[in-house]
PDB file of C-alpha atoms in Angstrom:
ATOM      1  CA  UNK A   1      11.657 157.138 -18.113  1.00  0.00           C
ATOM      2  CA  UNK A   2      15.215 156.452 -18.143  1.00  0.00           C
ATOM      3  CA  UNK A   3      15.320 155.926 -14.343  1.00  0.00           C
ATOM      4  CA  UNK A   4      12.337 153.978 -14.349  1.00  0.00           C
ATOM      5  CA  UNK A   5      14.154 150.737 -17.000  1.00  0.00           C
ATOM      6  CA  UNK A   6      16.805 150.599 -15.179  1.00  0.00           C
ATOM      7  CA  UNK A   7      15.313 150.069 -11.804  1.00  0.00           C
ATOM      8  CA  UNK A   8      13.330 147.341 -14.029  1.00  0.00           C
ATOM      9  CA  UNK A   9      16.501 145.746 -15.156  1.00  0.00           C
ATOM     10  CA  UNK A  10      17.931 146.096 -11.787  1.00  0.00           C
ATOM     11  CA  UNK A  11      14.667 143.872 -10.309  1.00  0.00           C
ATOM     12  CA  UNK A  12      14.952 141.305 -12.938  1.00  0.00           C
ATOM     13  CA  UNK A  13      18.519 140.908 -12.257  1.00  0.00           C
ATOM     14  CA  UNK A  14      17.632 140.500  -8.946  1.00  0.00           C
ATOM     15  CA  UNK A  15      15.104 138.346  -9.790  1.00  0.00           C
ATOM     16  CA  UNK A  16      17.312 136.207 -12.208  1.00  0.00           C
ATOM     17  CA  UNK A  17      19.673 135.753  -9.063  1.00  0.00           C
ATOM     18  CA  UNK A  18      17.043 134.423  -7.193  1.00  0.00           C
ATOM     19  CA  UNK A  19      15.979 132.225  -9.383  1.00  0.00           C
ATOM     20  CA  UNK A  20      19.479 130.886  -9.911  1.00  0.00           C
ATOM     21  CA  UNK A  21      19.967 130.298  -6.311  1.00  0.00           C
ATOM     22  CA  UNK A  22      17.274 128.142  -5.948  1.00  0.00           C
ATOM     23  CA  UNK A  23      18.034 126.025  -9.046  1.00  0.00           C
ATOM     24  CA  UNK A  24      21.496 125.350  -6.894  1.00  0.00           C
ATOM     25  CA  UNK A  25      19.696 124.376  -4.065  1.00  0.00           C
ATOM     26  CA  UNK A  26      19.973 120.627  -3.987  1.00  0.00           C
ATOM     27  CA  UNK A  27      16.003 118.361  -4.192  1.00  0.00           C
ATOM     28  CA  UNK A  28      17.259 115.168  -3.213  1.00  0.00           C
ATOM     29  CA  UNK A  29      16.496 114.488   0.448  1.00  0.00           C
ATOM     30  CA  UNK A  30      19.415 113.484   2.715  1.00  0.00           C
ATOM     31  CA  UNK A  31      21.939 114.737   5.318  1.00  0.00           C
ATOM     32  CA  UNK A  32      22.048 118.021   4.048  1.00  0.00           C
ATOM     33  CA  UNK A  33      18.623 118.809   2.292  1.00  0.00           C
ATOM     34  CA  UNK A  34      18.355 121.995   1.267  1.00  0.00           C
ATOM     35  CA  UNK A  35      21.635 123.562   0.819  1.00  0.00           C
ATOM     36  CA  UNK A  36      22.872 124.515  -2.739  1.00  0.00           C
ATOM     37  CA  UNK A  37      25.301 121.753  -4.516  1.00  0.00           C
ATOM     38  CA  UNK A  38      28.269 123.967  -3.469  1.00  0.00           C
ATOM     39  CA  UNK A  39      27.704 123.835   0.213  1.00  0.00           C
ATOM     40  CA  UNK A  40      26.343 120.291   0.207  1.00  0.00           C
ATOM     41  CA  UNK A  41      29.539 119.264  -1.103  1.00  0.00           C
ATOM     42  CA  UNK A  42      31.427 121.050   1.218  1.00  0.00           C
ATOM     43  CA  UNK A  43      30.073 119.534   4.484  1.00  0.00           C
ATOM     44  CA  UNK A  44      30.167 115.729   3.089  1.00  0.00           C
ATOM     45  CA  UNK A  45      33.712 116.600   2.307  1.00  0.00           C
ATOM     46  CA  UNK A  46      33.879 117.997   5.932  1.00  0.00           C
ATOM     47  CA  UNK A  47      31.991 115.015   7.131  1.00  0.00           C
ATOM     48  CA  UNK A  48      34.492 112.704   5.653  1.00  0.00           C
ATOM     49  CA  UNK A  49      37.823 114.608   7.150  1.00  0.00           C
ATOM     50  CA  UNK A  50      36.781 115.113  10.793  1.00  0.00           C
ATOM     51  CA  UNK A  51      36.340 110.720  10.207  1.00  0.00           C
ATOM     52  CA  UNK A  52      39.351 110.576   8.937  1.00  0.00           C
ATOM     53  CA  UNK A  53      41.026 112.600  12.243  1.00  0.00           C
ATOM     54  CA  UNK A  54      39.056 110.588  14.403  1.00  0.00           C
ATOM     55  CA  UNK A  55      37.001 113.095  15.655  1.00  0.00           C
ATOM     56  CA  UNK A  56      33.910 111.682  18.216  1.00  0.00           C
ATOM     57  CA  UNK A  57      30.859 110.669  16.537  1.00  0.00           C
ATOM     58  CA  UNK A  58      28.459 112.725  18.476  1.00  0.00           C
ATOM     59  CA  UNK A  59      30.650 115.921  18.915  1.00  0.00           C
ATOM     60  CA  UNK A  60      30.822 115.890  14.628  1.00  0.00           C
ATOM     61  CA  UNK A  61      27.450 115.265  14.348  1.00  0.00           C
ATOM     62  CA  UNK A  62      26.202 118.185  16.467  1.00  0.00           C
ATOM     63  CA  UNK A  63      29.034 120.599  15.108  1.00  0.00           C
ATOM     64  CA  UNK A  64      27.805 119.599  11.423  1.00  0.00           C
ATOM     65  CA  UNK A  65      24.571 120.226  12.364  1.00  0.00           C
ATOM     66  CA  UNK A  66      25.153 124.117  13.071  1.00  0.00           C
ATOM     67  CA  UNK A  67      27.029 124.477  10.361  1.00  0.00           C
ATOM     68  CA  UNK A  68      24.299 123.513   8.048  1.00  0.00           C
ATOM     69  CA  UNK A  69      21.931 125.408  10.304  1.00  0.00           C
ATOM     70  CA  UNK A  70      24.004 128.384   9.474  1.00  0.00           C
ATOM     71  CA  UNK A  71      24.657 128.115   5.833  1.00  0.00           C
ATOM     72  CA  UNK A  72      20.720 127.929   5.468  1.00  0.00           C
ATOM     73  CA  UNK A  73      20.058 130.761   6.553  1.00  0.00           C
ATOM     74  CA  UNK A  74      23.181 132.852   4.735  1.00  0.00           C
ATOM     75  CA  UNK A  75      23.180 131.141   1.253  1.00  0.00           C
ATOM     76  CA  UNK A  76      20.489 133.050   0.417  1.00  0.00           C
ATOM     77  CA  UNK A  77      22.660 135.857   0.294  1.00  0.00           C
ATOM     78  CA  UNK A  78      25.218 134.488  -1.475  1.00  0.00           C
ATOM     79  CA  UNK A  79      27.326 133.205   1.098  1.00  0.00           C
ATOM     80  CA  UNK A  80      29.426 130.089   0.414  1.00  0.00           C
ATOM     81  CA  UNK A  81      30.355 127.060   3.265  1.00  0.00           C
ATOM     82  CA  UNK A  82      34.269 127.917   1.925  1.00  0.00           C
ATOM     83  CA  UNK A  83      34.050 131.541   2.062  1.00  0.00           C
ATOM     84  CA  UNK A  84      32.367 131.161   5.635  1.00  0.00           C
ATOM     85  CA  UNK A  85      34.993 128.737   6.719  1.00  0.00           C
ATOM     86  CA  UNK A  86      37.553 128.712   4.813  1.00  0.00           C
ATOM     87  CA  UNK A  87      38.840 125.189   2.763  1.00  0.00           C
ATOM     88  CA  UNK A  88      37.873 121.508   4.285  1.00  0.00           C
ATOM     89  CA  UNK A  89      40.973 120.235   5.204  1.00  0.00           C
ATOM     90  CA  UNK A  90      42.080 123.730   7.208  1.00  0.00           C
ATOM     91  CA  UNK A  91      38.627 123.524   8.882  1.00  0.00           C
ATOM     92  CA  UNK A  92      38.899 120.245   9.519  1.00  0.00           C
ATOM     93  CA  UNK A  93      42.130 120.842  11.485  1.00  0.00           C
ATOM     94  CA  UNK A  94      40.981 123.357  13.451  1.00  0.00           C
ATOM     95  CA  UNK A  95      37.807 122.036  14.880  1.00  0.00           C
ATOM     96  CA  UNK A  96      39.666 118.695  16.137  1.00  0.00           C
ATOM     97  CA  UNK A  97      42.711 120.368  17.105  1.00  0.00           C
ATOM     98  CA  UNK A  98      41.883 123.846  17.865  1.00  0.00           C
ATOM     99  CA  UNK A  99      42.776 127.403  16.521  1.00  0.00           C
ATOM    100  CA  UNK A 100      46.015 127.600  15.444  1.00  0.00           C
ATOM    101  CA  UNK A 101      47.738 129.731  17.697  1.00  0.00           C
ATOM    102  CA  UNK A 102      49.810 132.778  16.796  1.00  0.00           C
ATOM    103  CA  UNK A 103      53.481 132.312  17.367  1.00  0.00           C
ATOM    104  CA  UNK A 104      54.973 135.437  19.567  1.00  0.00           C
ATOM    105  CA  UNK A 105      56.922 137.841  17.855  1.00  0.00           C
ATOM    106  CA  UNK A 106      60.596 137.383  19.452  1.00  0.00           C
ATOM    107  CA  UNK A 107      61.631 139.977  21.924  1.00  0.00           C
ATOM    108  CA  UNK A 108      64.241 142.376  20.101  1.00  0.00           C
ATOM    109  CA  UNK A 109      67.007 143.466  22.069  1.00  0.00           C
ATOM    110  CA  UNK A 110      67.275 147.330  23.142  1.00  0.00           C
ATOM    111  CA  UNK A 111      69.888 149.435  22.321  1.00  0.00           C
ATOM    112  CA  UNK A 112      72.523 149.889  25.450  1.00  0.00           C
ATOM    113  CA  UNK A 113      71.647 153.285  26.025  1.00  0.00           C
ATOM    114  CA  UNK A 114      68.195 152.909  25.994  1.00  0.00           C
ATOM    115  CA  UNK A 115      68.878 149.947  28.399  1.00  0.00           C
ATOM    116  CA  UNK A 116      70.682 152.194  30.804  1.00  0.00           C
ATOM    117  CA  UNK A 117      68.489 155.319  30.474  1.00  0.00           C
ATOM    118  CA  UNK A 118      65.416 152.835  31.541  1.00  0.00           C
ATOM    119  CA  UNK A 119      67.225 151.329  34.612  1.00  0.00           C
ATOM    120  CA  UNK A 120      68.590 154.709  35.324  1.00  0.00           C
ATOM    121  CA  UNK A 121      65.145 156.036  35.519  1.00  0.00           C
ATOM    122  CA  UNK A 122      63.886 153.368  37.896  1.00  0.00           C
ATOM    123  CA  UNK A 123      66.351 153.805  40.287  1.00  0.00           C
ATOM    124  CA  UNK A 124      66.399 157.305  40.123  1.00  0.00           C
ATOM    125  CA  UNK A 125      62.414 156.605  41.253  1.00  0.00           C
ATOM    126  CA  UNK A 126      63.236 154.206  43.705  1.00  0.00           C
ATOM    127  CA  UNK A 127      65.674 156.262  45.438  1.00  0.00           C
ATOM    128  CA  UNK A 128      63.586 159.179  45.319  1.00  0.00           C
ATOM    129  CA  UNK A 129      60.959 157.623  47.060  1.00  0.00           C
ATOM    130  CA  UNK A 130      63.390 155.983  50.120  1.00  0.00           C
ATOM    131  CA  UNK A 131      65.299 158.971  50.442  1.00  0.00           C
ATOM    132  CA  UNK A 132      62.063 160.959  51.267  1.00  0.00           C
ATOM    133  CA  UNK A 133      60.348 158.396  53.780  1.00  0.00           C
ATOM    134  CA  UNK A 134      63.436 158.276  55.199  1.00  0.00           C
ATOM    135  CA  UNK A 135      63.257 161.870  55.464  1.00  0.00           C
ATOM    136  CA  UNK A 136      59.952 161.681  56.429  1.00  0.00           C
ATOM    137  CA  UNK A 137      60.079 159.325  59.337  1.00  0.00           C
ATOM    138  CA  UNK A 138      63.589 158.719  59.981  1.00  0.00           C
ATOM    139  CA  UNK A 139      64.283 161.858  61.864  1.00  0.00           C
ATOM    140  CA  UNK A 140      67.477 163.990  60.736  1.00  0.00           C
ATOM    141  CA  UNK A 141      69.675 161.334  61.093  1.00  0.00           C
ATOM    142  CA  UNK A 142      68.616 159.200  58.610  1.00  0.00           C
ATOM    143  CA  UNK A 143      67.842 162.048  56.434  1.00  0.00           C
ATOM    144  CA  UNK A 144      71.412 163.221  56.273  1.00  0.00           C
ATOM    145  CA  UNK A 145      72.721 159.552  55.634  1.00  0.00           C
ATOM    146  CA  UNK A 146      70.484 159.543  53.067  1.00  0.00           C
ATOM    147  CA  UNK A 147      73.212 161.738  50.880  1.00  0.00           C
ATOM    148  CA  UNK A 148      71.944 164.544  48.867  1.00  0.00           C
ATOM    149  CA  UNK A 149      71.308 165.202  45.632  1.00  0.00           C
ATOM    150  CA  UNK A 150      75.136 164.100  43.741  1.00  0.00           C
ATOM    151  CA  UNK A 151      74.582 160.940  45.378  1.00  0.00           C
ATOM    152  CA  UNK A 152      71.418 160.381  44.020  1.00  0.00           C
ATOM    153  CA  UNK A 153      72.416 161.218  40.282  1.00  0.00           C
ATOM    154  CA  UNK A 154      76.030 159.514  40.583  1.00  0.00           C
ATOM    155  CA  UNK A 155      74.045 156.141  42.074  1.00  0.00           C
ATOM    156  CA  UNK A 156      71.349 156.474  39.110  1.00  0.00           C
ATOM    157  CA  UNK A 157      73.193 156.418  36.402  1.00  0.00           C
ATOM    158  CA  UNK A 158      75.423 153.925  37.809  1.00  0.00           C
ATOM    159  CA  UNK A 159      73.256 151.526  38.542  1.00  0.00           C
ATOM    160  CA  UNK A 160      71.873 152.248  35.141  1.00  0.00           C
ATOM    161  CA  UNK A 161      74.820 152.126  33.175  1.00  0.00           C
ATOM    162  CA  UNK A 162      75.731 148.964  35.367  1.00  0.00           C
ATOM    163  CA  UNK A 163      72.256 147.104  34.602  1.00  0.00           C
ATOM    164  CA  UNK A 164      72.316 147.584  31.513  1.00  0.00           C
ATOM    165  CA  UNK A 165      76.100 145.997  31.031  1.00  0.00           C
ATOM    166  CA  UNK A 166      74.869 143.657  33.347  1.00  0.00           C
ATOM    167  CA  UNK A 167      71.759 142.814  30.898  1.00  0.00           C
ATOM    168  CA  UNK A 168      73.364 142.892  27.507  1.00  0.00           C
ATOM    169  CA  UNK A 169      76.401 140.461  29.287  1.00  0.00           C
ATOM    170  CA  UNK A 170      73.336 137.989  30.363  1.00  0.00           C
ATOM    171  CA  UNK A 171      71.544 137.928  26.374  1.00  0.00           C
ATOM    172  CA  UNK A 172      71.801 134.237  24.958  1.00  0.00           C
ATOM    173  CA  UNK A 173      74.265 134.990  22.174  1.00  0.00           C
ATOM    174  CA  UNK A 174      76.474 137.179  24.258  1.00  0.00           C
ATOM    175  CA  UNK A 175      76.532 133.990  27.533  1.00  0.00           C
ATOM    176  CA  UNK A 176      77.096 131.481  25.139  1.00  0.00           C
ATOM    177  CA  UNK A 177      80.152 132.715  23.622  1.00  0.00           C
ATOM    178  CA  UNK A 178      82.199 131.716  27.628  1.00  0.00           C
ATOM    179  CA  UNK A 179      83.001 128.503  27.635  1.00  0.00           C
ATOM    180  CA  UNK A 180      82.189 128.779  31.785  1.00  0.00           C
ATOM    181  CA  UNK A 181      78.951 130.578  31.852  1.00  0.00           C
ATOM    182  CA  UNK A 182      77.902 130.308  35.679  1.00  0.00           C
ATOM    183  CA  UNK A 183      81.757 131.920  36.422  1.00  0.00           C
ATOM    184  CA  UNK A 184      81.162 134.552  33.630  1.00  0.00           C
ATOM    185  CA  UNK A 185      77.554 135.315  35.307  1.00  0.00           C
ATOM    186  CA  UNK A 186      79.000 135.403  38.924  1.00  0.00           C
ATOM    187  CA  UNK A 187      82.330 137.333  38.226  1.00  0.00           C
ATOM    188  CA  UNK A 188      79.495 139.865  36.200  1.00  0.00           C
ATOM    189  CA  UNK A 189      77.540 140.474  38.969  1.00  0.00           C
ATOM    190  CA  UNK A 190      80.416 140.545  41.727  1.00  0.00           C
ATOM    191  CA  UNK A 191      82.351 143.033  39.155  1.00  0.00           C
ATOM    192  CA  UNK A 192      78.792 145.577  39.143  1.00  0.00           C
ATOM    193  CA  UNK A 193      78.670 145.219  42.825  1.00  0.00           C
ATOM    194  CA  UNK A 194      82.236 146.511  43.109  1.00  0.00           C
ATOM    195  CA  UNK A 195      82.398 149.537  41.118  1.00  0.00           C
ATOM    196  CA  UNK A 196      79.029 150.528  42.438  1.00  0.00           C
ATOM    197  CA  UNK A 197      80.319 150.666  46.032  1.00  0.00           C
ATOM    198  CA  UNK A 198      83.548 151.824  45.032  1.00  0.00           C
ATOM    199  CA  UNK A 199      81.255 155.355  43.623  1.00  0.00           C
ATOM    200  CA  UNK A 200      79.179 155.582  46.368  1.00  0.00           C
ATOM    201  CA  UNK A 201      81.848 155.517  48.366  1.00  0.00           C
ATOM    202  CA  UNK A 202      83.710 158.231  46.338  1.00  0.00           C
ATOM    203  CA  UNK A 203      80.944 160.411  46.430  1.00  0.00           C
ATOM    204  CA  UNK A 204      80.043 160.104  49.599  1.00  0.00           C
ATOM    205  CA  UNK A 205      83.343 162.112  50.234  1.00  0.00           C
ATOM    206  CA  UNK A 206      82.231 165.277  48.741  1.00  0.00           C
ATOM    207  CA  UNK A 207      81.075 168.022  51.607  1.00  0.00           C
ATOM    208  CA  UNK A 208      77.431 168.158  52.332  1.00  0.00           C
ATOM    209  CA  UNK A 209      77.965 172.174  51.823  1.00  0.00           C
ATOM    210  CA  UNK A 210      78.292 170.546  47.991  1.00  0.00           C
ATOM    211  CA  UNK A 211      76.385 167.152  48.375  1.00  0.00           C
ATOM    212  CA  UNK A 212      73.532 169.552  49.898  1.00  0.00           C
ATOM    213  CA  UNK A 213      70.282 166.539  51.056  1.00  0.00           C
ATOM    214  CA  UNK A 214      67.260 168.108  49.935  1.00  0.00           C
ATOM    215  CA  UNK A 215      64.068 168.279  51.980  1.00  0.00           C
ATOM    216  CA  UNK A 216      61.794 164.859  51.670  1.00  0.00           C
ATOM    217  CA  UNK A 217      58.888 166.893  50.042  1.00  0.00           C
ATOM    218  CA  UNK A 218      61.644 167.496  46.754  1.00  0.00           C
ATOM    219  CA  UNK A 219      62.570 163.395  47.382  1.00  0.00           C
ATOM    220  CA  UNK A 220      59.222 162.664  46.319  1.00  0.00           C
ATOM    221  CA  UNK A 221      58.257 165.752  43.862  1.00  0.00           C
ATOM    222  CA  UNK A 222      60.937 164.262  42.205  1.00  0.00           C
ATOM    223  CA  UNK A 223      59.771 160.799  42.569  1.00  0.00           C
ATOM    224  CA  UNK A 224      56.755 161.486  40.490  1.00  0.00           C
ATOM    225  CA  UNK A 225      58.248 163.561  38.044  1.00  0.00           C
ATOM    226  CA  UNK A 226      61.091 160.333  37.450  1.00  0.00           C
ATOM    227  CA  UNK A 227      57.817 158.253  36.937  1.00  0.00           C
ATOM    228  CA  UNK A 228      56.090 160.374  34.495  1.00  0.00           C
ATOM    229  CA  UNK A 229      59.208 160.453  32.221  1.00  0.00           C
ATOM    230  CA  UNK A 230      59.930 157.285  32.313  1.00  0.00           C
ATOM    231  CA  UNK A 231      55.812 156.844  31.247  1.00  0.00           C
ATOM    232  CA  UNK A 232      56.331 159.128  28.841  1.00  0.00           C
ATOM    233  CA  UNK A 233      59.823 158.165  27.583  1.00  0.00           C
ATOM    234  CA  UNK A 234      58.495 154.279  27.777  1.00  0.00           C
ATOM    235  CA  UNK A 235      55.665 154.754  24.759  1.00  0.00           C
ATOM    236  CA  UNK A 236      58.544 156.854  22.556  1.00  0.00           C
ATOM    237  CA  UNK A 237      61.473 154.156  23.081  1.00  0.00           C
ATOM    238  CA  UNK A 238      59.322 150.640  24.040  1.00  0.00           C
ATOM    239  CA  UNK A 239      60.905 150.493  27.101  1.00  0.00           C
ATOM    240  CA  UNK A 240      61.406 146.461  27.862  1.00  0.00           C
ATOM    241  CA  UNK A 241      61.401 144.482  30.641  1.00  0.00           C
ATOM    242  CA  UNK A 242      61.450 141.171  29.677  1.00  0.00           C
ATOM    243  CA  UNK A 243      65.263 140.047  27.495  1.00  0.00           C
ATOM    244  CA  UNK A 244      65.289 137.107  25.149  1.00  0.00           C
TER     245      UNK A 244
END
């Protein structure tokens, strides 16, 4: 018995509702016939700012036209032309001048190390893979001027370490602080350049017995394995690219 009233009371709220909604629902004929008083008011108002931001006649017109469309068939549900759109004047804006767009989150600059660990990597990769199609198709020759396996760690990290200087040296508020930036840029890169050959060079003095060149098959094992932990290491540290 209980359950049975209050599914009553439930249908006569329901019913009260109803009712309600169709008291709101405006019985003078015009533009907008048919809407409730809310929504009516909301697309004159509507009406009145696209005019106002020059919008074409026939282009407001047919997007008005939808609109009310639309909000016939959803008021009955409750819906509202602000809740479904938001307020007039926002709207307004955005159908004559488009959505607003998002403004990109600024690039935030890496720590050094995880600057140099990132161009380590990729050089590590990228010498990985030359030192093994040399090996591959260069004959022994070019496989033992390839250098062996110091020269390819020394040369990584250098060239990471040295990117990565070379990177953090190029970042707006670092550049702008030398009066000459062009000679600060130039002297930069000449001064990487340098110490870079001035290693290699160095290391390529240590005996092959020591400096032993692996086979091209490890060259590009390794290859791989430098990709997939840079992949790996690249979700964990956000591993960028692009420097503001």
């Amino acid at each position: 018995m209980a359950e049975q009233t209050n599914r009553e009371k439930n249908q006569a709220a329901s019913q009260q509702q109803a009712q309600v909604r169709e008291q709101e629902v405006t019985v003078r004929g015009g533009k907008f016939d048919g809407l409730t008083k809310r929504n009516e008011d909301y697309l004159f108002h509507l009406d009145k700012a696209l005019d106002e931001r020059g919008m074409d006649y026939e282009k407001k017109n047919d997007i008005l036209e939808t609109m009310y469309q639309e909000l016939k068939k959803v008021q009955k549900q409750g819906y509202t032309a602000t809740k479904l759109y938001g307020p007039v004047q926002e709207k307004a804006k955005e159908l004559v001048d488009g959505p607003a767009k998002k403004e990109a989150a600024p690039a935030q600059n890496q720590k050094f190390w995880v600057v140099a660990l990132d161009n380590g990597l990729i050089m590590f990769i990228l010498f990985c893979a030359m030192y093994s199609l040399m090996g591959f198709f260069g004959g022994n020759s070019q496989t033992q001027a390839s250098g062996g396996w110091i020269t390819l760690l020394t040369t990584s990290v250098i060239a990471g370490v040295g990117l990565a200087y070379f990177y953090t040296a190029m970042l707006p508020e670092n550049l702008n602080k030398h009066k000459h930036k062009w000679v600060h840029m130039i002297l930069s890169t000449i001064a990487l350049i340098a110490v870079w050959m001035v290693v290699f060079y160095l290391v390529a003095l240590i005996p092959a017995s020591i400096n032993v060149v692996l086979s091209p098959i490890i060259y590009a094992i390794l290859a791989v394995v430098g990709f997939g932990v840079r992949y790996y290491l690249k979700g964990k540290l956000g591993f960028q690219r692009v420097f503001r």
